[in-house]
PDB file of C-alpha atoms in Angstrom:
ATOM      1  CA  MET A   1      -0.093  -0.039  -0.030  1.00 97.00           C
ATOM      2  CA  GLN A   2       0.941   3.627  -0.308  1.00 98.00           C
ATOM      3  CA  VAL A   3       0.469   5.054   3.176  1.00 98.00           C
ATOM      4  CA  ALA A   4       0.809   8.725   4.371  1.00 98.00           C
ATOM      5  CA  LEU A   5       1.835   8.907   7.920  1.00 98.00           C
ATOM      6  CA  ILE A   6       1.434  12.116  10.184  1.00 98.00           C
ATOM      7  CA  GLY A   7       3.244  12.057  13.571  1.00 96.00           C
ATOM      8  CA  ALA A   8       6.092   9.664  12.527  1.00 95.00           C
ATOM      9  CA  THR A   9       8.579  11.056  14.895  1.00 92.00           C
ATOM     10  CA  GLY A  10       6.311  10.478  18.008  1.00 93.00           C
ATOM     11  CA  PHE A  11       5.984   7.852  20.580  1.00 95.00           C
ATOM     12  CA  VAL A  12       3.304   5.907  18.478  1.00 97.00           C
ATOM     13  CA  GLY A  13       4.255   7.096  15.072  1.00 96.00           C
ATOM     14  CA  SER A  14       7.880   5.988  15.180  1.00 96.00           C
ATOM     15  CA  PRO A  15       6.888   2.306  15.680  1.00 98.00           C
ATOM     16  CA  VAL A  16       4.148   2.616  13.167  1.00 98.00           C
ATOM     17  CA  LEU A  17       6.704   3.786  10.634  1.00 98.00           C
ATOM     18  CA  VAL A  18       9.052   0.783  11.321  1.00 97.00           C
ATOM     19  CA  GLU A  19       6.038  -1.607  11.104  1.00 98.00           C
ATOM     20  CA  LEU A  20       4.897  -0.202   7.761  1.00 98.00           C
ATOM     21  CA  LEU A  21       8.220  -0.269   6.313  1.00 98.00           C
ATOM     22  CA  SER A  22       8.960  -3.663   7.586  1.00 97.00           C
ATOM     23  CA  ARG A  23       5.914  -5.098   5.667  1.00 98.00           C
ATOM     24  CA  GLY A  24       7.020  -3.555   2.355  1.00 97.00           C
ATOM     25  CA  HIS A  25       4.567  -0.609   2.262  1.00 98.00           C
ATOM     26  CA  GLN A  26       5.428   2.724   0.617  1.00 98.00           C
ATOM     27  CA  VAL A  27       5.180   5.489   3.269  1.00 98.00           C
ATOM     28  CA  THR A  28       5.132   9.158   2.791  1.00 98.00           C
ATOM     29  CA  VAL A  29       5.720  10.962   6.089  1.00 97.00           C
ATOM     30  CA  LEU A  30       4.184  14.510   6.596  1.00 97.00           C
ATOM     31  CA  ALA A  31       6.627  16.473   8.794  1.00 94.00           C
ATOM     32  CA  ARG A  32       7.216  20.074   9.595  1.00 89.00           C
ATOM     33  CA  ASN A  33      10.934  19.451   9.841  1.00 88.00           C
ATOM     34  CA  PRO A  34      11.816  16.609   7.234  1.00 89.00           C
ATOM     35  CA  ALA A  35      15.503  16.577   8.441  1.00 87.00           C
ATOM     36  CA  LYS A  36      14.397  14.724  11.529  1.00 86.00           C
ATOM     37  CA  LEU A  37      13.858  11.631   9.549  1.00 92.00           C
ATOM     38  CA  PRO A  38      16.868   9.755   7.973  1.00 90.00           C
ATOM     39  CA  ALA A  39      16.613   8.479   4.360  1.00 90.00           C
ATOM     40  CA  GLN A  40      15.254   4.808   4.034  1.00 93.00           C
ATOM     41  CA  PRO A  41      14.011   2.605   1.266  1.00 95.00           C
ATOM     42  CA  ASN A  42      10.373   3.052   0.535  1.00 96.00           C
ATOM     43  CA  LEU A  43      10.334   6.290   2.507  1.00 97.00           C
ATOM     44  CA  THR A  44       9.328   9.743   1.207  1.00 96.00           C
ATOM     45  CA  VAL A  45       9.377  12.695   3.563  1.00 97.00           C
ATOM     46  CA  VAL A  46       7.529  15.813   2.636  1.00 96.00           C
ATOM     47  CA  ALA A  47       7.354  19.134   4.300  1.00 95.00           C
ATOM     48  CA  ALA A  48       3.895  19.595   5.540  1.00 96.00           C
ATOM     49  CA  ASP A  49       1.894  21.120   8.445  1.00 96.00           C
ATOM     50  CA  ALA A  50      -0.971  18.949   9.959  1.00 96.00           C
ATOM     51  CA  LEU A  51      -2.744  22.206  10.929  1.00 97.00           C
ATOM     52  CA  ASP A  52      -3.166  23.095   7.343  1.00 97.00           C
ATOM     53  CA  ALA A  53      -5.699  21.237   5.366  1.00 98.00           C
ATOM     54  CA  ALA A  54      -4.416  22.308   2.074  1.00 98.00           C
ATOM     55  CA  GLN A  55      -0.890  21.058   2.702  1.00 97.00           C
ATOM     56  CA  VAL A  56      -2.354  17.798   4.102  1.00 98.00           C
ATOM     57  CA  ALA A  57      -4.347  17.327   0.970  1.00 98.00           C
ATOM     58  CA  GLN A  58      -1.297  17.986  -1.420  1.00 97.00           C
ATOM     59  CA  ALA A  59       0.820  15.625   0.590  1.00 97.00           C
ATOM     60  CA  VAL A  60      -1.602  12.663   0.854  1.00 98.00           C
ATOM     61  CA  ALA A  61      -3.108  12.887  -2.670  1.00 97.00           C
ATOM     62  CA  GLY A  62      -2.686   9.481  -4.506  1.00 97.00           C
ATOM     63  CA  HIS A  63      -2.185   7.445  -1.487  1.00 98.00           C
ATOM     64  CA  ASP A  64      -4.156   4.437  -0.377  1.00 98.00           C
ATOM     65  CA  ALA A  65      -4.660   5.349   3.271  1.00 98.00           C
ATOM     66  CA  VAL A  66      -3.745   8.047   5.886  1.00 98.00           C
ATOM     67  CA  VAL A  67      -2.581   7.284   9.471  1.00 98.00           C
ATOM     68  CA  SER A  68      -2.704  10.166  11.846  1.00 98.00           C
ATOM     69  CA  ALA A  69      -0.570   9.654  15.076  1.00 97.00           C
ATOM     70  CA  TYR A  70      -0.589  13.463  15.602  1.00 96.00           C
ATOM     71  CA  ASN A  71       0.015  14.812  19.162  1.00 94.00           C
ATOM     72  CA  PRO A  72       1.274  18.291  19.805  1.00 92.00           C
ATOM     73  CA  GLY A  73       3.023  17.082  23.050  1.00 90.00           C
ATOM     74  CA  TRP A  74       1.584  16.452  26.472  1.00 87.00           C
ATOM     75  CA  THR A  75       3.392  19.502  27.843  1.00 89.00           C
ATOM     76  CA  GLU A  76       1.986  21.704  25.123  1.00 92.00           C
ATOM     77  CA  PRO A  77      -0.117  24.232  26.884  1.00 92.00           C
ATOM     78  CA  LYS A  78      -2.484  24.605  23.976  1.00 95.00           C
ATOM     79  CA  ILE A  79      -2.812  20.731  23.429  1.00 96.00           C
ATOM     80  CA  TYR A  80      -6.699  20.847  23.464  1.00 96.00           C
ATOM     81  CA  ASP A  81      -6.975  23.482  20.696  1.00 97.00           C
ATOM     82  CA  LEU A  82      -4.050  22.407  18.566  1.00 97.00           C
ATOM     83  CA  PHE A  83      -5.234  18.637  18.713  1.00 96.00           C
ATOM     84  CA  LEU A  84      -8.702  19.615  17.475  1.00 97.00           C
ATOM     85  CA  GLN A  85      -7.360  22.012  14.984  1.00 97.00           C
ATOM     86  CA  ALA A  86      -5.111  19.309  13.508  1.00 97.00           C
ATOM     87  CA  SER A  87      -7.842  16.678  13.584  1.00 97.00           C
ATOM     88  CA  ALA A  88     -10.178  19.030  11.461  1.00 97.00           C
ATOM     89  CA  ALA A  89      -7.430  19.927   9.113  1.00 98.00           C
ATOM     90  CA  ILE A  90      -6.516  16.196   8.488  1.00 98.00           C
ATOM     91  CA  VAL A  91     -10.016  15.175   7.978  1.00 98.00           C
ATOM     92  CA  ASP A  92     -10.624  18.014   5.636  1.00 98.00           C
ATOM     93  CA  GLY A  93      -7.342  17.454   3.765  1.00 98.00           C
ATOM     94  CA  VAL A  94      -8.047  13.725   3.384  1.00 98.00           C
ATOM     95  CA  LYS A  95     -11.489  14.400   1.886  1.00 97.00           C
ATOM     96  CA  ARG A  96     -10.077  17.259  -0.324  1.00 97.00           C
ATOM     97  CA  ALA A  97      -7.561  14.724  -1.724  1.00 98.00           C
ATOM     98  CA  GLY A  98     -10.349  12.215  -2.441  1.00 97.00           C
ATOM     99  CA  LEU A  99      -9.216   9.659  -0.177  1.00 97.00           C
ATOM    100  CA  LYS A 100     -11.430   7.299   1.909  1.00 97.00           C
ATOM    101  CA  ARG A 101      -9.347   5.502   4.382  1.00 98.00           C
ATOM    102  CA  LEU A 102      -8.288   7.360   7.573  1.00 98.00           C
ATOM    103  CA  LEU A 103      -6.902   5.736  10.773  1.00 98.00           C
ATOM    104  CA  VAL A 104      -6.557   8.046  13.776  1.00 98.00           C
ATOM    105  CA  VAL A 105      -4.673   7.177  16.912  1.00 97.00           C
ATOM    106  CA  GLY A 106      -6.473   8.552  20.020  1.00 96.00           C
ATOM    107  CA  GLY A 107      -6.062   7.922  23.679  1.00 93.00           C
ATOM    108  CA  ALA A 108      -7.595   5.667  26.475  1.00 96.00           C
ATOM    109  CA  GLY A 109      -9.503   8.496  27.900  1.00 96.00           C
ATOM    110  CA  SER A 110     -12.753   8.059  26.009  1.00 97.00           C
ATOM    111  CA  LEU A 111     -12.980   4.405  26.677  1.00 97.00           C
ATOM    112  CA  PHE A 112     -15.936   3.512  28.992  1.00 96.00           C
ATOM    113  CA  VAL A 113     -15.104   2.128  32.464  1.00 94.00           C
ATOM    114  CA  ALA A 114     -18.843   1.674  33.439  1.00 93.00           C
ATOM    115  CA  PRO A 115     -22.042   2.332  31.565  1.00 95.00           C
ATOM    116  CA  GLY A 116     -22.106   6.044  30.728  1.00 95.00           C
ATOM    117  CA  VAL A 117     -18.769   6.642  32.386  1.00 97.00           C
ATOM    118  CA  GLN A 118     -15.534   7.378  30.389  1.00 97.00           C
ATOM    119  CA  LEU A 119     -12.066   7.076  31.876  1.00 96.00           C
ATOM    120  CA  VAL A 120     -11.333  10.705  31.463  1.00 97.00           C
ATOM    121  CA  ASP A 121     -14.278  11.671  33.659  1.00 96.00           C
ATOM    122  CA  THR A 122     -13.037   9.474  36.643  1.00 96.00           C
ATOM    123  CA  PRO A 123     -11.371  11.296  39.574  1.00 94.00           C
ATOM    124  CA  PRO A 124      -8.011   9.334  39.372  1.00 92.00           C
ATOM    125  CA  PHE A 125      -7.506  10.380  35.683  1.00 94.00           C
ATOM    126  CA  PRO A 126      -4.117  12.268  35.726  1.00 93.00           C
ATOM    127  CA  ALA A 127      -4.442  15.974  35.397  1.00 93.00           C
ATOM    128  CA  GLU A 128      -1.430  16.394  33.018  1.00 93.00           C
ATOM    129  CA  TYR A 129      -3.176  14.193  30.354  1.00 93.00           C
ATOM    130  CA  LYS A 130      -6.769  15.484  30.785  1.00 95.00           C
ATOM    131  CA  GLN A 131      -6.768  18.353  28.157  1.00 96.00           C
ATOM    132  CA  GLY A 132      -5.223  15.939  25.573  1.00 95.00           C
ATOM    133  CA  ALA A 133      -7.698  13.093  26.390  1.00 96.00           C
ATOM    134  CA  LEU A 134     -10.760  15.568  26.267  1.00 97.00           C
ATOM    135  CA  ALA A 135      -9.545  16.783  22.800  1.00 97.00           C
ATOM    136  CA  ALA A 136      -9.203  13.173  21.445  1.00 97.00           C
ATOM    137  CA  ARG A 137     -12.602  12.414  22.785  1.00 97.00           C
ATOM    138  CA  GLU A 138     -14.084  15.428  20.932  1.00 97.00           C
ATOM    139  CA  ALA A 139     -12.122  14.408  17.755  1.00 97.00           C
ATOM    140  CA  LEU A 140     -13.661  10.933  18.011  1.00 97.00           C
ATOM    141  CA  ASN A 141     -17.075  12.471  18.449  1.00 97.00           C
ATOM    142  CA  GLN A 142     -16.508  14.550  15.306  1.00 97.00           C
ATOM    143  CA  LEU A 143     -15.262  11.502  13.346  1.00 96.00           C
ATOM    144  CA  LYS A 144     -18.678   9.722  14.224  1.00 96.00           C
ATOM    145  CA  LEU A 145     -20.283  12.278  12.168  1.00 96.00           C
ATOM    146  CA  GLU A 146     -18.229  11.579   8.998  1.00 95.00           C
ATOM    147  CA  THR A 147     -20.046   9.208   6.669  1.00 92.00           C
ATOM    148  CA  SER A 148     -17.935   9.733   3.546  1.00 94.00           C
ATOM    149  CA  LEU A 149     -14.706   8.416   5.080  1.00 97.00           C
ATOM    150  CA  ASP A 150     -13.725   4.930   5.904  1.00 98.00           C
ATOM    151  CA  TRP A 151     -12.343   6.007   9.253  1.00 98.00           C
ATOM    152  CA  SER A 152     -11.122   3.921  12.167  1.00 98.00           C
ATOM    153  CA  PHE A 153     -10.098   5.336  15.728  1.00 98.00           C
ATOM    154  CA  VAL A 154      -7.927   3.304  17.884  1.00 98.00           C
ATOM    155  CA  SER A 155      -7.585   3.741  21.570  1.00 97.00           C
ATOM    156  CA  PRO A 156      -4.647   2.291  23.299  1.00 96.00           C
ATOM    157  CA  PRO A 157      -5.141   0.794  26.798  1.00 95.00           C
ATOM    158  CA  ILE A 158      -4.000   2.631  29.985  1.00 92.00           C
ATOM    159  CA  GLY A 159      -0.746   0.863  30.070  1.00 91.00           C
ATOM    160  CA  LEU A 160       0.931   1.921  26.729  1.00 94.00           C
ATOM    161  CA  ALA A 161       4.668   1.613  27.131  1.00 95.00           C
ATOM    162  CA  PRO A 162       8.000   0.798  25.417  1.00 96.00           C
ATOM    163  CA  GLY A 163       8.390  -2.956  24.981  1.00 95.00           C
ATOM    164  CA  ALA A 164       9.076  -5.891  22.619  1.00 95.00           C
ATOM    165  CA  ARG A 165       7.104  -6.715  19.494  1.00 97.00           C
ATOM    166  CA  THR A 166       5.207  -9.758  20.162  1.00 97.00           C
ATOM    167  CA  GLY A 167       2.588  -9.601  17.395  1.00 96.00           C
ATOM    168  CA  GLN A 168      -0.118 -10.635  19.719  1.00 96.00           C
ATOM    169  CA  TYR A 169      -3.039  -8.514  21.035  1.00 97.00           C
ATOM    170  CA  ARG A 170      -6.578  -8.763  21.798  1.00 96.00           C
ATOM    171  CA  THR A 171      -9.219  -6.235  20.523  1.00 97.00           C
ATOM    172  CA  GLY A 172     -12.444  -4.474  21.995  1.00 96.00           C
ATOM    173  CA  LEU A 173     -14.652  -1.643  21.027  1.00 97.00           C
ATOM    174  CA  ASP A 174     -15.683   1.221  23.412  1.00 97.00           C
ATOM    175  CA  ASP A 175     -15.000  -0.407  26.663  1.00 96.00           C
ATOM    176  CA  LEU A 176     -11.669  -0.396  28.447  1.00 94.00           C
ATOM    177  CA  LEU A 177     -10.332  -3.922  28.102  1.00 94.00           C
ATOM    178  CA  PRO A 178      -9.719  -5.717  31.579  1.00 90.00           C
ATOM    179  CA  GLY A 179      -6.229  -6.266  32.718  1.00 89.00           C
ATOM    180  CA  VAL A 180      -4.693  -9.272  34.503  1.00 79.00           C
ATOM    181  CA  GLY A 181      -5.327  -9.218  38.254  1.00 76.00           C
ATOM    182  CA  GLU A 182      -5.165  -5.701  39.769  1.00 73.00           C
ATOM    183  CA  ALA A 183      -3.086  -4.381  36.943  1.00 78.00           C
ATOM    184  CA  PRO A 184      -4.715  -2.356  34.212  1.00 83.00           C
ATOM    185  CA  ALA A 185      -4.452  -3.814  30.807  1.00 90.00           C
ATOM    186  CA  GLY A 186      -1.491  -2.659  28.752  1.00 95.00           C
ATOM    187  CA  ILE A 187       0.427  -3.185  25.452  1.00 96.00           C
ATOM    188  CA  SER A 188       3.788  -2.321  24.060  1.00 97.00           C
ATOM    189  CA  VAL A 189       3.812   0.464  21.555  1.00 98.00           C
ATOM    190  CA  ALA A 190       5.322  -1.908  19.105  1.00 98.00           C
ATOM    191  CA  ASP A 191       2.329  -4.118  19.349  1.00 98.00           C
ATOM    192  CA  LEU A 192       0.023  -1.190  19.057  1.00 98.00           C
ATOM    193  CA  ALA A 193       1.661  -0.419  15.730  1.00 98.00           C
ATOM    194  CA  VAL A 194       1.200  -4.117  14.674  1.00 98.00           C
ATOM    195  CA  ALA A 195      -2.577  -3.632  15.427  1.00 98.00           C
ATOM    196  CA  ILE A 196      -2.701  -0.459  13.364  1.00 98.00           C
ATOM    197  CA  VAL A 197      -0.995  -1.838  10.356  1.00 98.00           C
ATOM    198  CA  ASP A 198      -3.132  -4.926  10.594  1.00 98.00           C
ATOM    199  CA  GLU A 199      -6.223  -2.892  10.574  1.00 98.00           C
ATOM    200  CA  LEU A 200      -4.957  -1.086   7.481  1.00 97.00           C
ATOM    201  CA  GLU A 201      -4.262  -4.315   5.604  1.00 98.00           C
ATOM    202  CA  THR A 202      -7.485  -6.061   6.797  1.00 97.00           C
ATOM    203  CA  PRO A 203     -10.053  -3.355   7.769  1.00 97.00           C
ATOM    204  CA  ARG A 204     -12.276  -4.787  10.623  1.00 97.00           C
ATOM    205  CA  HIS A 205     -13.306  -1.469  12.276  1.00 98.00           C
ATOM    206  CA  LEU A 206     -14.677   0.854   9.574  1.00 97.00           C
ATOM    207  CA  GLN A 207     -16.335   3.797  10.827  1.00 97.00           C
ATOM    208  CA  LYS A 208     -15.786   2.400  14.399  1.00 97.00           C
ATOM    209  CA  ARG A 209     -13.446   3.099  17.379  1.00 98.00           C
ATOM    210  CA  PHE A 210     -11.644   0.048  18.635  1.00 98.00           C
ATOM    211  CA  THR A 211      -9.018  -0.698  21.373  1.00 98.00           C
ATOM    212  CA  VAL A 212      -6.372  -3.227  21.878  1.00 97.00           C
ATOM    213  CA  ALA A 213      -4.307  -4.780  24.695  1.00 96.00           C
ATOM    214  CA  SER A 214      -1.958  -7.536  25.219  1.00 93.00           C
TER     215      SER A 214
END
């Protein structure tokens, strides 16, 4: 496939890039600073700002799918506004380019922990991640209104961390997956990348949110 990837230098985007290239896909990375990514076979890096729909449209035109792992950074004071601005620009740009397939990486905050209760609304939710989680939830709500795109939205579990690639994971939809014993469910970021590329290659969650865990 020809895949356009946004956020390729981030915590999730970096292993997604590795996974895509390891499977032989042609990848175009959209980056504000292309010099951050060294040259590799099957990799094209273009200068583009995810906040600009016109730049997104130009960069993703002709691709089979777009993966957005965009995150302005958890310490960014304007994370809520920037996340939503980028989300809207990416959706607009993908549609302008005439593409259908968009996979967005969100957060765990919008997963349900009880009927009508999402993780981000529970008292223990860390304050430093709340604005980003609220933005990701709103981005998901906006995506749910999109009927012209074959979108998917993936929420990792609470325990997303560095770790080995096992290629093994379980999936769910809108509810937080249970962990083992007292520990919350988790997954390595490498295995999250496996799940993302699997979903691109064999779509099972079109116009749906899904979650994964080990």
